Amino acid sequence: LLLDRLAATHADATWNVSTAMSEAREKLGYDMKKLSPQIFAPNAFFKEEIKSLPLKETKPESIIYAGTFGPENGPDLSIKAMAEIVKKFPHATLTIAGGGRREDELNLKKLIEKFKLQKNTNFVGFVPTNKELYELVRKHRLLIAPYKAIPGSVRWYADAVKIRMSLACGLPIVTTQVPPNGKFAEKVGAGIVTKDNPGSLAKAVIKILSDKYLYLRMRESAIKASKENTWKKSYTNALKKMVLLPN
């Protein structure tokens, strides 16, 4: 925080990946009048990374969790929600891609056994490259990002890349009230924001999978919203705000 205060005060500009970051500085008591210009420069993708598969090439009733296994990311919530989802969709599947502490992975596998979800879940482990991860995500119908509402978690202020990845791959998303850009996904019609509990998450997933026309609208919205989410646009806009590029 000392380094952040120093940089945000004395740099020519401060690039924030999330609009919530400047709000966080104000809550921490920074003198906002002394700070350098706060510029929104979100995470993004290279143009060739933004693409989706035809619907017929994706697996019906398939859900993917992609991220680390730390408790703040809520991988356990995705499994608990799955226990409710399979009551409505017995053939639904949950792919869990990611890594973390061995202890966390073992606990997740025990949870799968507890709910008897072995046939409905697939651990693929750590995916080493973005290219491979995006290819995996595109094969699914829906992405779940069940961040937990933990006080003090950086997730309240950061830019959740997995939400942007979901849209870039053409998948509607179900997430919680925690990540700031979850509200963006919901606003553009590509996502649903719920409370961070299994029941709410399951209800949202079931709603999307139960309504073909709702799903197709959300998928179309995801594809549309991702088109402009490129590094070139993110950096160009930031540099224009610094008057380093012409408008």
mmCIF file of C-alpha atoms in Angstrom:
data_model
loop_
_atom_site.group_PDB
_atom_site.id
_atom_site.type_symbol
_atom_site.label_atom_id
_atom_site.label_comp_id
_atom_site.label_asym_id
_atom_site.label_seq_id
_atom_site.Cartn_x
_atom_site.Cartn_y
_atom_site.Cartn_z
ATOM 1 C CA LEU A 1 0.000 0.000 0.000
ATOM 2 C CA LEU A 2 2.933 2.331 0.668
ATOM 3 C CA LEU A 3 4.288 1.654 -2.817
ATOM 4 C CA ASP A 4 0.826 2.096 -4.321
ATOM 5 C CA ARG A 5 0.323 5.452 -2.583
ATOM 6 C CA LEU A 6 3.763 6.618 -3.710
ATOM 7 C CA ALA A 7 3.230 5.551 -7.321
ATOM 8 C CA ALA A 8 -0.347 6.820 -7.561
ATOM 9 C CA THR A 9 0.760 10.219 -6.241
ATOM 10 C CA HIS A 10 3.962 10.818 -8.201
ATOM 11 C CA ALA A 11 3.444 8.998 -11.506
ATOM 12 C CA ASP A 12 2.207 10.922 -14.537
ATOM 13 C CA ALA A 13 -0.870 8.679 -14.558
ATOM 14 C CA THR A 14 -2.213 5.586 -12.828
ATOM 15 C CA TRP A 15 -3.592 2.830 -15.028
ATOM 16 C CA ASN A 16 -6.231 0.774 -13.220
ATOM 17 C CA VAL A 17 -7.435 -2.582 -14.569
ATOM 18 C CA SER A 18 -10.675 -1.988 -12.657
ATOM 19 C CA THR A 19 -12.710 1.132 -11.909
ATOM 20 C CA ALA A 20 -13.055 -0.178 -8.342
ATOM 21 C CA MET A 21 -9.341 0.430 -7.702
ATOM 22 C CA SER A 22 -9.705 4.194 -7.446
ATOM 23 C CA GLU A 23 -12.701 3.655 -5.145
ATOM 24 C CA ALA A 24 -10.490 1.458 -2.965
ATOM 25 C CA ARG A 25 -7.858 4.184 -2.698
ATOM 26 C CA GLU A 26 -10.508 6.652 -1.580
ATOM 27 C CA LYS A 27 -11.746 4.201 1.079
ATOM 28 C CA LEU A 28 -8.173 3.806 2.308
ATOM 29 C CA GLY A 29 -7.998 7.543 2.928
ATOM 30 C CA TYR A 30 -5.788 8.633 0.036
ATOM 31 C CA ASP A 31 -5.943 12.346 -0.732
ATOM 32 C CA MET A 32 -7.628 11.929 -4.110
ATOM 33 C CA LYS A 33 -6.829 15.530 -5.101
ATOM 34 C CA LYS A 34 -3.119 14.756 -4.925
ATOM 35 C CA LEU A 35 -3.281 11.582 -7.012
ATOM 36 C CA SER A 36 -2.262 11.402 -10.635
ATOM 37 C CA PRO A 37 -5.077 10.912 -13.181
ATOM 38 C CA GLN A 38 -6.830 7.573 -12.607
ATOM 39 C CA ILE A 39 -7.206 5.889 -15.989
ATOM 40 C CA PHE A 40 -9.216 2.749 -16.689
ATOM 41 C CA ALA A 41 -7.079 0.304 -18.717
ATOM 42 C CA PRO A 42 -8.750 -3.098 -18.444
ATOM 43 C CA ASN A 43 -7.206 -6.475 -19.126
ATOM 44 C CA ALA A 44 -7.841 -7.615 -22.675
ATOM 45 C CA PHE A 45 -6.969 -10.089 -25.429
ATOM 46 C CA PHE A 46 -5.170 -10.182 -28.724
ATOM 47 C CA LYS A 47 -7.647 -10.027 -31.578
ATOM 48 C CA GLU A 48 -6.967 -13.588 -32.729
ATOM 49 C CA GLU A 49 -7.785 -14.912 -29.239
ATOM 50 C CA ILE A 50 -11.343 -13.574 -29.362
ATOM 51 C CA LYS A 51 -13.382 -16.281 -31.056
ATOM 52 C CA SER A 52 -16.069 -18.855 -30.334
ATOM 53 C CA LEU A 53 -16.975 -22.280 -31.668
ATOM 54 C CA PRO A 54 -20.223 -22.998 -33.519
ATOM 55 C CA LEU A 55 -22.810 -24.122 -30.976
ATOM 56 C CA LYS A 56 -22.948 -27.652 -32.446
ATOM 57 C CA GLU A 57 -19.243 -28.073 -31.606
ATOM 58 C CA THR A 58 -19.818 -27.392 -27.907
ATOM 59 C CA LYS A 59 -20.977 -29.958 -25.358
ATOM 60 C CA PRO A 60 -24.616 -29.587 -24.208
ATOM 61 C CA GLU A 61 -25.185 -28.841 -20.509
ATOM 62 C CA SER A 62 -21.451 -28.381 -19.955
ATOM 63 C CA ILE A 63 -20.064 -25.973 -17.354
ATOM 64 C CA ILE A 64 -16.449 -25.033 -16.757
ATOM 65 C CA TYR A 65 -14.606 -23.618 -13.765
ATOM 66 C CA ALA A 66 -11.190 -22.246 -14.738
ATOM 67 C CA GLY A 67 -8.919 -20.822 -12.083
ATOM 68 C CA THR A 68 -6.792 -21.511 -9.061
ATOM 69 C CA PHE A 69 -8.158 -23.541 -6.153
ATOM 70 C CA GLY A 70 -7.749 -20.841 -3.485
ATOM 71 C CA PRO A 71 -10.828 -20.401 -1.271
ATOM 72 C CA GLU A 72 -11.446 -16.828 -2.481
ATOM 73 C CA ASN A 73 -12.159 -18.189 -5.976
ATOM 74 C CA GLY A 74 -14.885 -20.510 -4.670
ATOM 75 C CA PRO A 75 -14.170 -23.767 -6.535
ATOM 76 C CA ASP A 76 -15.985 -25.629 -3.757
ATOM 77 C CA LEU A 77 -19.088 -23.542 -4.444
ATOM 78 C CA SER A 78 -19.088 -24.716 -8.063
ATOM 79 C CA ILE A 79 -19.137 -28.339 -6.875
ATOM 80 C CA LYS A 80 -21.853 -27.713 -4.289
ATOM 81 C CA ALA A 81 -23.916 -25.889 -6.922
ATOM 82 C CA MET A 82 -23.393 -28.839 -9.268
ATOM 83 C CA ALA A 83 -25.047 -31.105 -6.697
ATOM 84 C CA GLU A 84 -28.227 -29.053 -7.228
ATOM 85 C CA ILE A 85 -27.834 -28.670 -10.992
ATOM 86 C CA VAL A 86 -27.738 -32.430 -11.652
ATOM 87 C CA LYS A 87 -31.145 -32.806 -10.006
ATOM 88 C CA LYS A 88 -32.526 -30.861 -12.971
ATOM 89 C CA PHE A 89 -29.940 -31.923 -15.564
ATOM 90 C CA PRO A 90 -28.626 -35.415 -14.699
ATOM 91 C CA HIS A 91 -26.211 -35.380 -17.646
ATOM 92 C CA ALA A 92 -24.738 -31.950 -16.904
ATOM 93 C CA THR A 93 -20.959 -31.838 -16.558
ATOM 94 C CA LEU A 94 -18.525 -29.631 -14.658
ATOM 95 C CA THR A 95 -14.954 -29.329 -15.912
ATOM 96 C CA ILE A 96 -12.485 -28.057 -13.329
ATOM 97 C CA ALA A 97 -9.355 -26.573 -14.891
ATOM 98 C CA GLY A 98 -6.658 -25.052 -12.752
ATOM 99 C CA GLY A 99 -4.234 -25.717 -9.970
ATOM 100 C CA GLY A 100 -3.146 -24.766 -6.524
ATOM 101 C CA ARG A 101 -2.105 -26.418 -3.310
ATOM 102 C CA ARG A 102 -2.305 -30.211 -3.300
ATOM 103 C CA GLU A 103 -4.351 -29.971 -0.115
ATOM 104 C CA ASP A 104 -6.969 -27.798 -1.813
ATOM 105 C CA GLU A 105 -7.239 -30.175 -4.769
ATOM 106 C CA LEU A 106 -7.709 -33.185 -2.476
ATOM 107 C CA ASN A 107 -10.440 -31.363 -0.552
ATOM 108 C CA LEU A 108 -12.277 -30.621 -3.798
ATOM 109 C CA LYS A 109 -12.079 -34.261 -4.874
ATOM 110 C CA LYS A 110 -13.424 -35.338 -1.471
ATOM 111 C CA LEU A 111 -16.320 -32.926 -1.982
ATOM 112 C CA ILE A 112 -17.048 -34.493 -5.364
ATOM 113 C CA GLU A 113 -17.158 -37.928 -3.733
ATOM 114 C CA LYS A 114 -19.370 -36.645 -0.923
ATOM 115 C CA PHE A 115 -21.996 -35.457 -3.422
ATOM 116 C CA LYS A 116 -21.489 -38.498 -5.688
ATOM 117 C CA LEU A 117 -20.578 -36.322 -8.646
ATOM 118 C CA GLN A 118 -17.744 -38.444 -10.039
ATOM 119 C CA LYS A 119 -19.586 -39.052 -13.323
ATOM 120 C CA ASN A 120 -20.474 -35.397 -13.689
ATOM 121 C CA THR A 121 -17.092 -33.802 -13.004
ATOM 122 C CA ASN A 122 -13.752 -33.818 -14.774
ATOM 123 C CA PHE A 123 -10.471 -32.560 -13.331
ATOM 124 C CA VAL A 124 -8.150 -31.527 -16.142
ATOM 125 C CA GLY A 125 -5.534 -29.948 -13.880
ATOM 126 C CA PHE A 126 -3.308 -27.007 -14.672
ATOM 127 C CA VAL A 127 -3.487 -25.810 -18.281
ATOM 128 C CA PRO A 128 -0.018 -24.467 -19.205
ATOM 129 C CA THR A 129 -0.828 -21.959 -21.971
ATOM 130 C CA ASN A 130 -3.545 -19.418 -22.648
ATOM 131 C CA LYS A 131 -4.080 -20.930 -26.104
ATOM 132 C CA GLU A 132 -4.834 -24.360 -24.646
ATOM 133 C CA LEU A 133 -7.051 -22.878 -21.949
ATOM 134 C CA TYR A 134 -9.137 -20.866 -24.413
ATOM 135 C CA GLU A 135 -9.529 -23.911 -26.658
ATOM 136 C CA LEU A 136 -10.814 -25.883 -23.676
ATOM 137 C CA VAL A 137 -13.210 -23.164 -22.522
ATOM 138 C CA ARG A 138 -14.721 -22.765 -26.002
ATOM 139 C CA LYS A 139 -15.917 -26.394 -25.948
ATOM 140 C CA HIS A 140 -18.305 -25.656 -23.067
ATOM 141 C CA ARG A 141 -21.673 -23.933 -22.864
ATOM 142 C CA LEU A 142 -21.282 -21.917 -19.675
ATOM 143 C CA LEU A 143 -18.552 -20.657 -17.343
ATOM 144 C CA ILE A 144 -18.967 -20.333 -13.582
ATOM 145 C CA ALA A 145 -16.867 -17.876 -11.552
ATOM 146 C CA PRO A 146 -18.046 -18.327 -7.931
ATOM 147 C CA TYR A 147 -15.867 -15.795 -6.098
ATOM 148 C CA LYS A 148 -16.500 -15.713 -2.348
ATOM 149 C CA ALA A 149 -17.411 -12.508 -0.509
ATOM 150 C CA ILE A 150 -14.406 -12.581 1.814
ATOM 151 C CA PRO A 151 -13.750 -9.247 3.594
ATOM 152 C CA GLY A 152 -10.456 -7.754 2.451
ATOM 153 C CA SER A 153 -10.153 -10.006 -0.595
ATOM 154 C CA VAL A 154 -8.502 -8.346 -3.596
ATOM 155 C CA ARG A 155 -11.249 -9.882 -5.733
ATOM 156 C CA TRP A 156 -13.538 -6.986 -4.762
ATOM 157 C CA TYR A 157 -11.271 -4.585 -6.649
ATOM 158 C CA ALA A 158 -9.415 -6.585 -9.295
ATOM 159 C CA ASP A 159 -10.342 -7.281 -12.908
ATOM 160 C CA ALA A 160 -11.482 -10.917 -13.046
ATOM 161 C CA VAL A 161 -9.795 -12.157 -16.215
ATOM 162 C CA LYS A 162 -11.857 -15.354 -16.262
ATOM 163 C CA ILE A 163 -14.989 -13.246 -16.809
ATOM 164 C CA ARG A 164 -13.384 -11.525 -19.782
ATOM 165 C CA MET A 165 -12.125 -14.913 -21.010
ATOM 166 C CA SER A 166 -15.640 -16.327 -20.853
ATOM 167 C CA LEU A 167 -16.987 -13.563 -23.069
ATOM 168 C CA ALA A 168 -14.002 -13.785 -25.423
ATOM 169 C CA CYS A 169 -14.745 -17.489 -25.900
ATOM 170 C CA GLY A 170 -18.456 -16.874 -26.479
ATOM 171 C CA LEU A 171 -19.723 -18.305 -23.184
ATOM 172 C CA PRO A 172 -22.390 -16.779 -20.942
ATOM 173 C CA ILE A 173 -21.173 -16.524 -17.355
ATOM 174 C CA VAL A 174 -22.575 -16.985 -13.863
ATOM 175 C CA THR A 175 -20.607 -15.156 -11.188
ATOM 176 C CA THR A 176 -21.107 -13.584 -7.768
ATOM 177 C CA GLN A 177 -21.458 -10.060 -6.410
ATOM 178 C CA VAL A 178 -17.692 -9.842 -5.792
ATOM 179 C CA PRO A 179 -15.845 -9.060 -9.080
ATOM 180 C CA PRO A 180 -16.530 -5.565 -10.476
ATOM 181 C CA ASN A 181 -16.673 -6.729 -14.098
ATOM 182 C CA GLY A 182 -19.373 -9.261 -13.247
ATOM 183 C CA LYS A 183 -21.721 -6.286 -13.244
ATOM 184 C CA PHE A 184 -20.499 -5.420 -16.748
ATOM 185 C CA ALA A 185 -21.240 -8.940 -18.002
ATOM 186 C CA GLU A 186 -24.729 -8.724 -16.539
ATOM 187 C CA LYS A 187 -25.300 -5.228 -17.949
ATOM 188 C CA VAL A 188 -24.509 -6.317 -21.511
ATOM 189 C CA GLY A 189 -26.758 -9.359 -21.157
ATOM 190 C CA ALA A 190 -23.990 -11.962 -21.133
ATOM 191 C CA GLY A 191 -24.017 -12.920 -17.465
ATOM 192 C CA ILE A 192 -25.954 -13.350 -14.251
ATOM 193 C CA VAL A 193 -24.660 -12.076 -10.908
ATOM 194 C CA THR A 194 -25.755 -14.025 -7.835
ATOM 195 C CA LYS A 195 -24.987 -14.259 -4.136
ATOM 196 C CA ASP A 196 -21.965 -16.366 -3.245
ATOM 197 C CA ASN A 197 -23.823 -19.483 -2.170
ATOM 198 C CA PRO A 198 -24.455 -22.806 -3.961
ATOM 199 C CA GLY A 199 -28.229 -22.375 -4.142
ATOM 200 C CA SER A 200 -28.088 -19.002 -5.884
ATOM 201 C CA LEU A 201 -25.382 -20.152 -8.297
ATOM 202 C CA ALA A 202 -27.288 -23.338 -9.158
ATOM 203 C CA LYS A 203 -30.516 -21.421 -9.693
ATOM 204 C CA ALA A 204 -28.815 -19.091 -12.191
ATOM 205 C CA VAL A 205 -27.178 -21.952 -14.104
ATOM 206 C CA ILE A 206 -30.456 -23.881 -14.269
ATOM 207 C CA LYS A 207 -32.257 -20.781 -15.490
ATOM 208 C CA ILE A 208 -29.837 -20.365 -18.393
ATOM 209 C CA LEU A 209 -29.699 -24.030 -19.366
ATOM 210 C CA SER A 210 -33.492 -24.396 -19.149
ATOM 211 C CA ASP A 211 -34.251 -21.607 -21.616
ATOM 212 C CA LYS A 212 -32.803 -22.144 -25.089
ATOM 213 C CA TYR A 213 -33.695 -18.647 -26.265
ATOM 214 C CA LEU A 214 -32.247 -16.994 -23.158
ATOM 215 C CA TYR A 215 -29.046 -18.979 -23.619
ATOM 216 C CA LEU A 216 -28.706 -18.004 -27.278
ATOM 217 C CA ARG A 217 -29.321 -14.319 -26.438
ATOM 218 C CA MET A 218 -26.658 -14.421 -23.721
ATOM 219 C CA ARG A 219 -24.205 -16.217 -25.991
ATOM 220 C CA GLU A 220 -24.751 -13.615 -28.717
ATOM 221 C CA SER A 221 -24.281 -10.824 -26.168
ATOM 222 C CA ALA A 222 -21.034 -12.399 -24.940
ATOM 223 C CA ILE A 223 -19.656 -12.622 -28.465
ATOM 224 C CA LYS A 224 -20.681 -9.046 -29.236
ATOM 225 C CA ALA A 225 -19.302 -7.594 -25.995
ATOM 226 C CA SER A 226 -15.908 -9.241 -26.442
ATOM 227 C CA LYS A 227 -15.201 -7.873 -29.920
ATOM 228 C CA GLU A 228 -13.712 -4.597 -28.677
ATOM 229 C CA ASN A 229 -11.912 -6.032 -25.652
ATOM 230 C CA THR A 230 -8.458 -5.931 -27.260
ATOM 231 C CA TRP A 231 -5.110 -4.845 -25.835
ATOM 232 C CA LYS A 232 -4.810 -2.353 -28.679
ATOM 233 C CA LYS A 233 -8.036 -0.616 -27.706
ATOM 234 C CA SER A 234 -7.300 -0.733 -23.969
ATOM 235 C CA TYR A 235 -3.844 0.800 -24.328
ATOM 236 C CA THR A 236 -4.838 3.248 -27.070
ATOM 237 C CA ASN A 237 -7.666 4.661 -24.948
ATOM 238 C CA ALA A 238 -5.359 5.006 -21.936
ATOM 239 C CA LEU A 239 -2.668 6.777 -23.962
ATOM 240 C CA LYS A 240 -5.268 9.125 -25.454
ATOM 241 C CA LYS A 241 -6.397 10.082 -21.958
ATOM 242 C CA MET A 242 -2.773 10.918 -21.176
ATOM 243 C CA VAL A 243 -2.726 13.033 -24.351
ATOM 244 C CA LEU A 244 0.126 10.913 -25.684
ATOM 245 C CA LEU A 245 -1.940 9.929 -28.706
ATOM 246 C CA PRO A 246 -4.324 12.104 -30.715
ATOM 247 C CA ASN A 247 -8.062 11.601 -30.168
#
